[in-house]
CSV table of C-alpha atoms in Angstrom, one decimal:
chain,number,residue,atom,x,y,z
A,832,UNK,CA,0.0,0.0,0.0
A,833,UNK,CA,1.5,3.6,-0.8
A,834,UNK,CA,1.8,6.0,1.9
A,835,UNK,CA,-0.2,9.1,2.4
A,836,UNK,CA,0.8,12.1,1.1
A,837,UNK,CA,1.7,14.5,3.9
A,838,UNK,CA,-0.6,17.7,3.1
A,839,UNK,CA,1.3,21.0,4.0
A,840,UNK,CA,-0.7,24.2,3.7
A,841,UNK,CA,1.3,27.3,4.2
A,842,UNK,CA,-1.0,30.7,4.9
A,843,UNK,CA,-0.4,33.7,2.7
A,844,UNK,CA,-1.7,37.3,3.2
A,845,UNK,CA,-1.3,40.9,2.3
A,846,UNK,CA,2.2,42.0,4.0
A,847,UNK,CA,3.5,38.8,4.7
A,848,UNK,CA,7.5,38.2,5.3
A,849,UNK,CA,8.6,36.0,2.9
A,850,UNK,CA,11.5,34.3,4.5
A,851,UNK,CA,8.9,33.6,7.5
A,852,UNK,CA,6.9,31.4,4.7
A,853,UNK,CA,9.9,29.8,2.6
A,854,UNK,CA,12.0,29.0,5.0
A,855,UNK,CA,9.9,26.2,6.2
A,856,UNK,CA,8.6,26.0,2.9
A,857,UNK,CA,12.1,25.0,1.4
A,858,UNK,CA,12.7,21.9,4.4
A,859,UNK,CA,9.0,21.0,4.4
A,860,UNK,CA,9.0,20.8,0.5
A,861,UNK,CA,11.8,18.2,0.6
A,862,UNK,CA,9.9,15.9,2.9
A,863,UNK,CA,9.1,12.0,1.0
A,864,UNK,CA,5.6,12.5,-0.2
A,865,UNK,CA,5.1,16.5,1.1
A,866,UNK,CA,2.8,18.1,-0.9
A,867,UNK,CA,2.9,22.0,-0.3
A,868,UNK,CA,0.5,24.2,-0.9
A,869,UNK,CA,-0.2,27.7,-1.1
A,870,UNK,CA,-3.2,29.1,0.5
A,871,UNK,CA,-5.1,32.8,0.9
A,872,UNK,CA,-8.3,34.0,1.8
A,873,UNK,CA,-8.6,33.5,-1.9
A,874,UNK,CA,-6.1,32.1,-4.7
A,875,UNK,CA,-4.2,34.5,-6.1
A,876,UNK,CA,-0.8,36.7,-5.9
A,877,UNK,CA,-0.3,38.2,-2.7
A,878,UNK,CA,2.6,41.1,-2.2
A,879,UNK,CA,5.3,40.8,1.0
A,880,UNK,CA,5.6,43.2,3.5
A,881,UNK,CA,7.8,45.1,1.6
A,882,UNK,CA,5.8,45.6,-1.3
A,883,UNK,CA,8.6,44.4,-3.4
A,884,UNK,CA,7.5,40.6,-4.1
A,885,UNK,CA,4.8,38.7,-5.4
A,886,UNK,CA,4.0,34.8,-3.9
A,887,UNK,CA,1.4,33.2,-5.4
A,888,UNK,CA,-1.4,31.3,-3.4
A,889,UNK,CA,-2.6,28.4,-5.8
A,890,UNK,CA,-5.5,27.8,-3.4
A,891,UNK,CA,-8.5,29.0,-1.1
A,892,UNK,CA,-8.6,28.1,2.5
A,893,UNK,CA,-11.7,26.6,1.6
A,894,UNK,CA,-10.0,24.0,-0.4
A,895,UNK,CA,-7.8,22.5,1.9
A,896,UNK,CA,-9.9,22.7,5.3
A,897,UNK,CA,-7.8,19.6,6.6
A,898,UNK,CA,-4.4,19.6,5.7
A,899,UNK,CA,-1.8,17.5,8.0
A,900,UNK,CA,0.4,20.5,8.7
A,901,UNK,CA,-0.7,24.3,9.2
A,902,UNK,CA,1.4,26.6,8.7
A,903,UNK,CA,1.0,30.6,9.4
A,904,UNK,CA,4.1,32.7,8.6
A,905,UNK,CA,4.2,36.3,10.5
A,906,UNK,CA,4.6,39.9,8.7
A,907,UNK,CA,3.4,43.5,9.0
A,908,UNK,CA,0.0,41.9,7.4
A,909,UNK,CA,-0.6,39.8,10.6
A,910,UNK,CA,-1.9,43.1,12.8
A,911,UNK,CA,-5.0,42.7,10.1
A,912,UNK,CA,-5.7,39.3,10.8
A,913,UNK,CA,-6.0,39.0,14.2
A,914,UNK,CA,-9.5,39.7,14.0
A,915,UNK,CA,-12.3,37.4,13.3
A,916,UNK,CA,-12.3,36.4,9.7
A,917,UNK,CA,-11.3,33.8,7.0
A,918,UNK,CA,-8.1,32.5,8.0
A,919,UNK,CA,-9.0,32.4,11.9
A,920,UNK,CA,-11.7,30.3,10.9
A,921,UNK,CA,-9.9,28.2,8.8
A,922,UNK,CA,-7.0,27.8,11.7
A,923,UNK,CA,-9.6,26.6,13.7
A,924,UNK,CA,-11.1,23.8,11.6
A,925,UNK,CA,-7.7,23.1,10.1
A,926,UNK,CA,-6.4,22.3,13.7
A,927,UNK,CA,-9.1,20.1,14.9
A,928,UNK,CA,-7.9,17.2,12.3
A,929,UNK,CA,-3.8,18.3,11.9
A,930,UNK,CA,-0.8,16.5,13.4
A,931,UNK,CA,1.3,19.5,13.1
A,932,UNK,CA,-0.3,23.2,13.8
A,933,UNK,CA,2.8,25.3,13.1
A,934,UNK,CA,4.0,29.2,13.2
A,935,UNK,CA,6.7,31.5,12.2
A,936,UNK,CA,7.3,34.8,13.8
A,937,UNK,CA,4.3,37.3,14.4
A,938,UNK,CA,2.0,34.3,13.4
A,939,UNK,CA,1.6,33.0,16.7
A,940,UNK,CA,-0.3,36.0,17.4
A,941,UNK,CA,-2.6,34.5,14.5
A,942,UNK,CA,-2.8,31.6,15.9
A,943,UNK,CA,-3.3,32.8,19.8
A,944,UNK,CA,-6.2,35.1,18.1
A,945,UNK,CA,-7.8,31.7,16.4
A,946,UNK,CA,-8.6,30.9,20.0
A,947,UNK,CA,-5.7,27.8,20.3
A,948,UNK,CA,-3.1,29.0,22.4
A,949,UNK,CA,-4.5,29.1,25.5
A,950,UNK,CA,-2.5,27.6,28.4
A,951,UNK,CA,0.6,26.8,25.1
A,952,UNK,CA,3.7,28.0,25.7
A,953,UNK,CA,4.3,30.0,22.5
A,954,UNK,CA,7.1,31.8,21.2
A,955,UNK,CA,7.1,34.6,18.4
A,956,UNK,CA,9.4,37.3,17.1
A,957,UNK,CA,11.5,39.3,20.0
A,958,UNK,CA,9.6,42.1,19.9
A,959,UNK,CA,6.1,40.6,20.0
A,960,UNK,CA,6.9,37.8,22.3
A,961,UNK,CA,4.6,39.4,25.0
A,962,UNK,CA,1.8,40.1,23.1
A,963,UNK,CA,1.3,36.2,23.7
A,964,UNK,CA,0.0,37.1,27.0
A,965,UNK,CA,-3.1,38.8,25.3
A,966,UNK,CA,-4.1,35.4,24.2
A,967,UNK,CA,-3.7,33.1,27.3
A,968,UNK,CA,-0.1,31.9,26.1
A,969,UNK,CA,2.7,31.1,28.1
A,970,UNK,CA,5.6,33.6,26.2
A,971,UNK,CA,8.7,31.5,25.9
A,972,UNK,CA,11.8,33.0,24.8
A,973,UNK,CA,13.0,29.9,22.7
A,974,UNK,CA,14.0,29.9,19.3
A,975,UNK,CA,11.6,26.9,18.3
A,976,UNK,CA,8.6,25.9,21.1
A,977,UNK,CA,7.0,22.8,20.7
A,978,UNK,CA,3.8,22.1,23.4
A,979,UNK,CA,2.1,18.9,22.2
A,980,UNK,CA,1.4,19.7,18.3
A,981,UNK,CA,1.7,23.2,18.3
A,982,UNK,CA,4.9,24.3,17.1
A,983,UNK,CA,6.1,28.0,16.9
A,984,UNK,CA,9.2,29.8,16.0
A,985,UNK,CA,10.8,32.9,16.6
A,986,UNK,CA,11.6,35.7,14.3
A,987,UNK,CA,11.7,35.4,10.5
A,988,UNK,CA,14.8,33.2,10.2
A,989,UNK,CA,13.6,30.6,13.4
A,990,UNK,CA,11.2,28.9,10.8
A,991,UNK,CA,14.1,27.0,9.2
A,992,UNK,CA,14.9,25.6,12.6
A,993,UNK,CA,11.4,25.1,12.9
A,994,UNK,CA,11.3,23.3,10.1
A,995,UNK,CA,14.2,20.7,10.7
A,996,UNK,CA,13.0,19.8,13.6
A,997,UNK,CA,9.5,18.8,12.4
A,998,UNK,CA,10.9,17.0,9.6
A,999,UNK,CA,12.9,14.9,11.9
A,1000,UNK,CA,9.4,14.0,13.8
A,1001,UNK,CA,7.6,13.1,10.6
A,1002,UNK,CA,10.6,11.2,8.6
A,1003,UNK,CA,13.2,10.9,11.2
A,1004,UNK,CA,16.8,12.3,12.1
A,1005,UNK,CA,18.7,11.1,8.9
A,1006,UNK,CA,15.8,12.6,6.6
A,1007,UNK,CA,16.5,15.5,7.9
A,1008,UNK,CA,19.6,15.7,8.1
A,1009,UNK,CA,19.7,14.8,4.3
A,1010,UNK,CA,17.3,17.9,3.7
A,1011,UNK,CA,19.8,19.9,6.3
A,1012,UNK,CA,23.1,19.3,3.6
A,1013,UNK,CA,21.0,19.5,0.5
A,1014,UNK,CA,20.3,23.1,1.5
A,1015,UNK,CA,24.0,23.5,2.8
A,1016,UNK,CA,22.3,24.8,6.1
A,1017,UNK,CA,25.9,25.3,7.8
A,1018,UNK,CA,25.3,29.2,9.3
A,1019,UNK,CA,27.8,31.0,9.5
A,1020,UNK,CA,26.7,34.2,10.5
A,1021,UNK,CA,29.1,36.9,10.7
A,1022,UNK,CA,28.2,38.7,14.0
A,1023,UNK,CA,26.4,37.3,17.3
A,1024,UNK,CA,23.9,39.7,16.6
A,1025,UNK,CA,20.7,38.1,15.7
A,1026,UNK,CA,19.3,37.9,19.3
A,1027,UNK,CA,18.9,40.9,22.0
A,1028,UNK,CA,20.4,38.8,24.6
A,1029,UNK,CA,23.5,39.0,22.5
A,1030,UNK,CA,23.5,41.7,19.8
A,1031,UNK,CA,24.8,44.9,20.7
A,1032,UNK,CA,23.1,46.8,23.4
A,1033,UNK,CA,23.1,50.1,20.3
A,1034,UNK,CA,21.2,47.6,18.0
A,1035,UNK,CA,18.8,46.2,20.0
A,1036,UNK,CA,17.3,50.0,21.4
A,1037,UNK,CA,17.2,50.9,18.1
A,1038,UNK,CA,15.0,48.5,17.0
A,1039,UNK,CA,12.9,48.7,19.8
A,1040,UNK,CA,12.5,52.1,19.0
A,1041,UNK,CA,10.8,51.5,15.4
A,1042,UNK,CA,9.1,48.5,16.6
A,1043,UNK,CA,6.9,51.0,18.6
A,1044,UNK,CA,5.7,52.4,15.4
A,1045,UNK,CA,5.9,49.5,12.9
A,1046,UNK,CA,4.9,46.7,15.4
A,1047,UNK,CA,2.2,48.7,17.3
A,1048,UNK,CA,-0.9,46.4,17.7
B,1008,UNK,CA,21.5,66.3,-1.3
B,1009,UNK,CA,19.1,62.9,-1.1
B,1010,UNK,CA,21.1,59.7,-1.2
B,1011,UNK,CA,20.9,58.0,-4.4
B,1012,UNK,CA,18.5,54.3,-4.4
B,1013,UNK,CA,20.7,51.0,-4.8
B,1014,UNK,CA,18.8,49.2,-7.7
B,1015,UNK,CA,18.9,45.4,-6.7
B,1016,UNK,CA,17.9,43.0,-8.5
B,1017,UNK,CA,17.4,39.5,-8.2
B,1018,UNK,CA,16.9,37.2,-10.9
B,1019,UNK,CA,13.9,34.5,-11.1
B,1020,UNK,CA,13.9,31.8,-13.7
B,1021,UNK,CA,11.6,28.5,-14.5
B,1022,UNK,CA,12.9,26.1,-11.4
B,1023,UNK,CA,14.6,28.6,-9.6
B,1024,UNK,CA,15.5,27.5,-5.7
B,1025,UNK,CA,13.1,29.9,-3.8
B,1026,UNK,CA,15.4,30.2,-0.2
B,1027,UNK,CA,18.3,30.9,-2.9
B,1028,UNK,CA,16.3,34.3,-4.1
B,1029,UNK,CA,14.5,34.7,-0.6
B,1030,UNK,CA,17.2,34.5,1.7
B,1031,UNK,CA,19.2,37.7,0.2
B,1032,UNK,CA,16.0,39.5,-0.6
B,1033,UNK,CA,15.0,39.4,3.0
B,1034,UNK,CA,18.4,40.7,4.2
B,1035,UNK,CA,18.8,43.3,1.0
B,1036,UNK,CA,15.5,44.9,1.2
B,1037,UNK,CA,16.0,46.2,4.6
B,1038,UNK,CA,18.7,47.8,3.6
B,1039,UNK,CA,18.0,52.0,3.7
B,1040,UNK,CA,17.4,53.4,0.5
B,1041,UNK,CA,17.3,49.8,-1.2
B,1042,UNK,CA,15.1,49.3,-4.0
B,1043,UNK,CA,14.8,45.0,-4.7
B,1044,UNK,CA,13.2,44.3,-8.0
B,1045,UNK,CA,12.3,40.8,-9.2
B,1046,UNK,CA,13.4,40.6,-12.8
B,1047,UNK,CA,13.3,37.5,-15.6
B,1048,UNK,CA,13.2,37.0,-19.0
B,1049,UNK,CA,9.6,38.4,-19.1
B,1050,UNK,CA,7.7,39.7,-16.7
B,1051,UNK,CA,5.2,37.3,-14.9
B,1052,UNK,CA,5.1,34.2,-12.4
B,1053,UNK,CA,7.5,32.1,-12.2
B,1054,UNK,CA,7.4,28.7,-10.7
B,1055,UNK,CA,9.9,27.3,-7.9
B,1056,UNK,CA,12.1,23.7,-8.6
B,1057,UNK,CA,9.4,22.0,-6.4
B,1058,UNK,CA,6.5,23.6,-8.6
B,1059,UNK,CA,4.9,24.2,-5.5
B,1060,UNK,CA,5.5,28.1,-5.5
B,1061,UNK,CA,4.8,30.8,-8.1
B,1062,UNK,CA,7.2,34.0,-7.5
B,1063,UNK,CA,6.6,37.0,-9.4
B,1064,UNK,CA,8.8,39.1,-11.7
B,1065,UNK,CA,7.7,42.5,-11.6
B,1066,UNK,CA,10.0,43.5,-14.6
B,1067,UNK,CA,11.4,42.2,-17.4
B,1068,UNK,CA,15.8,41.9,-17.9
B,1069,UNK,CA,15.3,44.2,-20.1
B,1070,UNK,CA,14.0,46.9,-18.4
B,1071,UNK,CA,16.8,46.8,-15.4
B,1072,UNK,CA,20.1,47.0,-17.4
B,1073,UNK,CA,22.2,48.4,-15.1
B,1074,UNK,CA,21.1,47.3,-11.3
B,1075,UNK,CA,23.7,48.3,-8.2
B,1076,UNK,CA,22.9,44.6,-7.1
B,1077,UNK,CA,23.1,41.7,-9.7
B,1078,UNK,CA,21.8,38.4,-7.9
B,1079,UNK,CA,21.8,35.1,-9.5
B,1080,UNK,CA,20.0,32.4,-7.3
B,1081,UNK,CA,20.6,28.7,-8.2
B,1082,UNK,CA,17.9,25.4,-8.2
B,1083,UNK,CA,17.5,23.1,-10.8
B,1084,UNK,CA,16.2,25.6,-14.0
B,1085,UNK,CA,20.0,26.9,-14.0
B,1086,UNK,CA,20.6,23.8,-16.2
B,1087,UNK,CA,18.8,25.3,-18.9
B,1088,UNK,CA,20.5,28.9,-18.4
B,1089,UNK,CA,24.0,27.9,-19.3
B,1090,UNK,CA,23.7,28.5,-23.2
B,1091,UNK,CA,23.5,31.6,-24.4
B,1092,UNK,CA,20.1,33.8,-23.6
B,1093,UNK,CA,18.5,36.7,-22.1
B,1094,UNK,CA,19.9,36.3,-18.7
B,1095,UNK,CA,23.4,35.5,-19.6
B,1096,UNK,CA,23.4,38.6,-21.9
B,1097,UNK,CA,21.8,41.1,-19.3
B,1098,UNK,CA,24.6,39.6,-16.7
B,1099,UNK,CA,27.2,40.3,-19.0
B,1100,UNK,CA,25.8,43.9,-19.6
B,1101,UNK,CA,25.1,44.5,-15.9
B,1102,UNK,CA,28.1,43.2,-14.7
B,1103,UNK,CA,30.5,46.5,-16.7
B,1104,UNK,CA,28.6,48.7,-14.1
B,1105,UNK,CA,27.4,46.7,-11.2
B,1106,UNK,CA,29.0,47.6,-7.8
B,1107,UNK,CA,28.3,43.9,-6.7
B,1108,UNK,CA,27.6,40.9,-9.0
B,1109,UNK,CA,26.1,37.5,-6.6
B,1110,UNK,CA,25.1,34.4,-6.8
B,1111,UNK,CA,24.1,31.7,-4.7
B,1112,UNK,CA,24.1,28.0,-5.4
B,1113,UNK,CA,24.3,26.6,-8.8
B,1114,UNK,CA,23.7,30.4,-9.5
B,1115,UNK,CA,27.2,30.7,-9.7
B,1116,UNK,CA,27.3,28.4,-12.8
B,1117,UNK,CA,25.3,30.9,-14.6
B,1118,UNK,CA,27.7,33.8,-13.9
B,1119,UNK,CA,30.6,31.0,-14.9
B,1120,UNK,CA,27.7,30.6,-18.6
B,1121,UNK,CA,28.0,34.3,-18.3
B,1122,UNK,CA,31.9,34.8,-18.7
B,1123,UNK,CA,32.7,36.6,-15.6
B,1124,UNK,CA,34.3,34.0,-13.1
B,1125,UNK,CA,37.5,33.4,-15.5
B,1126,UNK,CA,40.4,33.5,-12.8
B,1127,UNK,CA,37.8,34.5,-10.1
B,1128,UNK,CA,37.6,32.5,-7.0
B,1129,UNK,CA,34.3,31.1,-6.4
B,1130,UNK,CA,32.2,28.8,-4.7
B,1131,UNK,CA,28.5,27.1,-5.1
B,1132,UNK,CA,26.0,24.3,-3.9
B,1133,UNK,CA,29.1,21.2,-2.6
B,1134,UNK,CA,27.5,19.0,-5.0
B,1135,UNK,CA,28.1,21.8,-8.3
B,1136,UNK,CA,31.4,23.1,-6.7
B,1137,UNK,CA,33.6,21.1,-9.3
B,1138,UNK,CA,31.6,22.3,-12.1
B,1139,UNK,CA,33.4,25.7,-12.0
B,1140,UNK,CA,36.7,24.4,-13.3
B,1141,UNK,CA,34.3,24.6,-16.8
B,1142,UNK,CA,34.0,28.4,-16.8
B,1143,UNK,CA,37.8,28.9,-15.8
B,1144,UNK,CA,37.0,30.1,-11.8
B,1145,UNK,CA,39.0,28.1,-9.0
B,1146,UNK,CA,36.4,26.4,-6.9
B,1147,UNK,CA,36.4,27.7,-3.3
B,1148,UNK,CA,35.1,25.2,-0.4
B,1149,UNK,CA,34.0,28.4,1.5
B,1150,UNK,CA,30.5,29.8,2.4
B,1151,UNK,CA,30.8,33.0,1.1
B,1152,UNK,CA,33.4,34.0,-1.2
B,1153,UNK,CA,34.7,37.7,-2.4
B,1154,UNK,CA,36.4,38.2,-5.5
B,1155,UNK,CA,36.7,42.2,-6.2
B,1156,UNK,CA,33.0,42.6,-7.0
B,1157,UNK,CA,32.0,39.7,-7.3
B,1158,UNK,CA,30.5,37.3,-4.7
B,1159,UNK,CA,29.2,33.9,-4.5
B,1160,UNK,CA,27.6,32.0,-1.8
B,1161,UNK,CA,27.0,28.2,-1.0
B,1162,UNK,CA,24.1,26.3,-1.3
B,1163,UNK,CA,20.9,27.8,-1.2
B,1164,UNK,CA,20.5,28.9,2.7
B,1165,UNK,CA,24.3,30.1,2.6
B,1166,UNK,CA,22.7,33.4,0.3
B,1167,UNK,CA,21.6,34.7,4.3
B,1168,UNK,CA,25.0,34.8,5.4
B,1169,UNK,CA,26.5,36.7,2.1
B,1170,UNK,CA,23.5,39.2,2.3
B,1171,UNK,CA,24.4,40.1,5.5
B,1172,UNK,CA,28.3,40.7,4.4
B,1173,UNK,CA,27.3,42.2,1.4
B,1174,UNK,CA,25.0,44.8,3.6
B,1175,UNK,CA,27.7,45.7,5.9
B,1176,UNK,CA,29.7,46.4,3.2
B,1177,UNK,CA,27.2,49.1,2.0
B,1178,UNK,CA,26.0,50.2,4.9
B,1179,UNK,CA,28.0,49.1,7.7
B,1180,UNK,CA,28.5,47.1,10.2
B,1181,UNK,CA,25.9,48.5,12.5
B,1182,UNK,CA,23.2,48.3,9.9
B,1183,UNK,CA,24.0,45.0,9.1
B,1184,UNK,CA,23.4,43.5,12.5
B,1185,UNK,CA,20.1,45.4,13.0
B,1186,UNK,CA,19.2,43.5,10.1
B,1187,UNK,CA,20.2,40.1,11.3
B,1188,UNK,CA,18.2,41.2,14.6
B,1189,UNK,CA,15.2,42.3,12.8
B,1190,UNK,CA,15.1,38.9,11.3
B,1191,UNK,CA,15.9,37.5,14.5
B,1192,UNK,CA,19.2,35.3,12.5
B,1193,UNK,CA,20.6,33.6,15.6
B,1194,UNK,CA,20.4,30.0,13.5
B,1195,UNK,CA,20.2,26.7,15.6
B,1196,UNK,CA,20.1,23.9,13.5
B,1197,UNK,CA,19.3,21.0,15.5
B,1198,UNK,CA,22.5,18.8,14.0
B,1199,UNK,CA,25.6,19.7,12.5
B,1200,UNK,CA,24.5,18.2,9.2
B,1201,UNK,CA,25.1,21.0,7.0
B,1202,UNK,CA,28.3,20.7,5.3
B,1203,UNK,CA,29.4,17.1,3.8
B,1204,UNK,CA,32.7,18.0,6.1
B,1205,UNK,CA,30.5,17.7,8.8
B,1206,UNK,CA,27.6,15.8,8.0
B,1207,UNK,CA,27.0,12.0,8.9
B,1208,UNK,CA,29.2,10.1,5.8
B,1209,UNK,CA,26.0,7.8,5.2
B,1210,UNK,CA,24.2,11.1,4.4
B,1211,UNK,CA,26.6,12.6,2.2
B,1212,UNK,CA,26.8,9.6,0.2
B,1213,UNK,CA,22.6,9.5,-0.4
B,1214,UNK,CA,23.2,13.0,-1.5
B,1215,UNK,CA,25.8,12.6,-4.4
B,1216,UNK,CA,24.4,9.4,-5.5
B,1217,UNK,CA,20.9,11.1,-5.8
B,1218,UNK,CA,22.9,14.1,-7.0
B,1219,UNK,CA,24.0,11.8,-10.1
B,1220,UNK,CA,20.5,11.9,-11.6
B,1221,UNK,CA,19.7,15.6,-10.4
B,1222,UNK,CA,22.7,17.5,-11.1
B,1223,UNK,CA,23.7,15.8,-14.2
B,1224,UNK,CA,25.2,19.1,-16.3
């Protein structure tokens, strides 16, 4: 008997960060029988947060109301969602059958606003991370959270983490591992920077200054 | 006097590798006064090496001649980019008055196609690496390599790690790292699997036999 395909649906909305959506996309994409798809409030192109790129949803939520894993990237977009309306509905449903109810960034305030993060420890990027509170989540300053099968990830970047880790709980450690080299995932980052416990004290005020006006919400 | 834009653009093809294009987007187009453009043969969607993802061009080669920021990303379409066409024509043409000419992954093949890597040091996905010998560059086992203006990253998630050295070295190093906290890139991957110097040997091998059928070219 052939195995199941493993349905992925990955959210996509006005304003969305791209790397928050492809990251995973690119590790989950690689999985034996992973079938990825696209989805939006309705099918179509939707632009990225910084205006500057098109990703194209090839389906409605409506047409994948049960896929295995649901995934909801983060972005600028996510303030709009986090009131009652298609995809908070469609988290909802969607989580009720998933094995994997997964989030990048900013959208695990989606998720907490769908109602399914109450009592979850949850982590999201830095400088939302206690916005979590708002939703009856436990904030948890970890780069990748897992509490039973809700999995999120810190900022932007965290979802390819994410990502490797889930794919070593649906295929195991060596399928991952081969998905790990065949994206040549090796960081090398040039600076300690990319977290405020260890960037420089300049960088991290600074950015908690524009968040006040780009992340307010 | 206002600050001139830097015109980058990033190239999308049929099968590109969508973390080879997304990774240095995300990083570049935080940049201050950056201006990313999505550019192909024509205008219009294009679809990822999984097929899985349509990515849009908002502009045609022809209409971005002479870009600040050339970027190549690799995936399986490069293949069919290494005889003469558009793209290696407008990288030729770009390339007399680029400040910085990239490529991640097999991407650097293409600027090989193009002519430009004769005597250049260089580097791409492990599995392509040797392939470079073709175009006259010396083949580089290193993550990110600079050549004057020329710069090439590693596999696919390696194009993070050259965006942010490529940033600094337009906007400094300050900038830079408020980038790589903005996107929160303080990588944990859960193994260190992702460089065949370090990766289980059993998983290296599955890759280069597998790498026979995929990478043939």
């Amino acid at each position: 008997m052939k195995e199941a395909e493993m349905e992925i649906a990955i959210a996509l909305f006005d304003r969305v960060t791209a790397l928050d959506a492809i990251g995973p996309y690119e590790v989950l994409s690689r999985l034996p029988r992973a079938n990825v798809t696209f989805v939006a409030a309705q099918a179509g192109v939707q632009r990225t947060d910084t205006g500057r790129l098109g990703l194209t949803a090839d389906a409605a939520f409506a047409e994948l109301p049960h896929p295995g894993i649901v995934l909801i990237p983060g972005g600028g977009g996510t303030d709009e969602l986090l009131d009652d309306g298609p995809i908070l509905e469609w988290i909802r449903t969607a989580h009720e059958t998933s094995a994997w109810t997964a989030s990048v960034c900013t959208g695990s305030l989606v998720l907490g606003a769908a109602g399914i993060l109450e009592g979850k420890r949850a982590t999201s990027h830095w400088l939302a991370l206690e916005q979590l509170h708002a939703f009856g989540a436990e904030p948890t300053a970890e780069r990748v959270v897992f509490d039973g099968k809700i999995v999120t990830a810190a900022g932007v970047s965290a979802g390819i983490d994410m990502a490797l880790r889930l794919a070593a709980e649906i295929a195991g450690e060596r399928v991952a591992q081969a998905i790990q080299l065949g994206i040549e995932y090796d960081p090398q980052p040039p600076w300690d920077a990319g977290s405020p416990a260890t960037a420089p004290a300049e960088v991290v005020q600074a950015l908690r200054e524009r968040s006040r006006f780009v992340l307010s919400g």
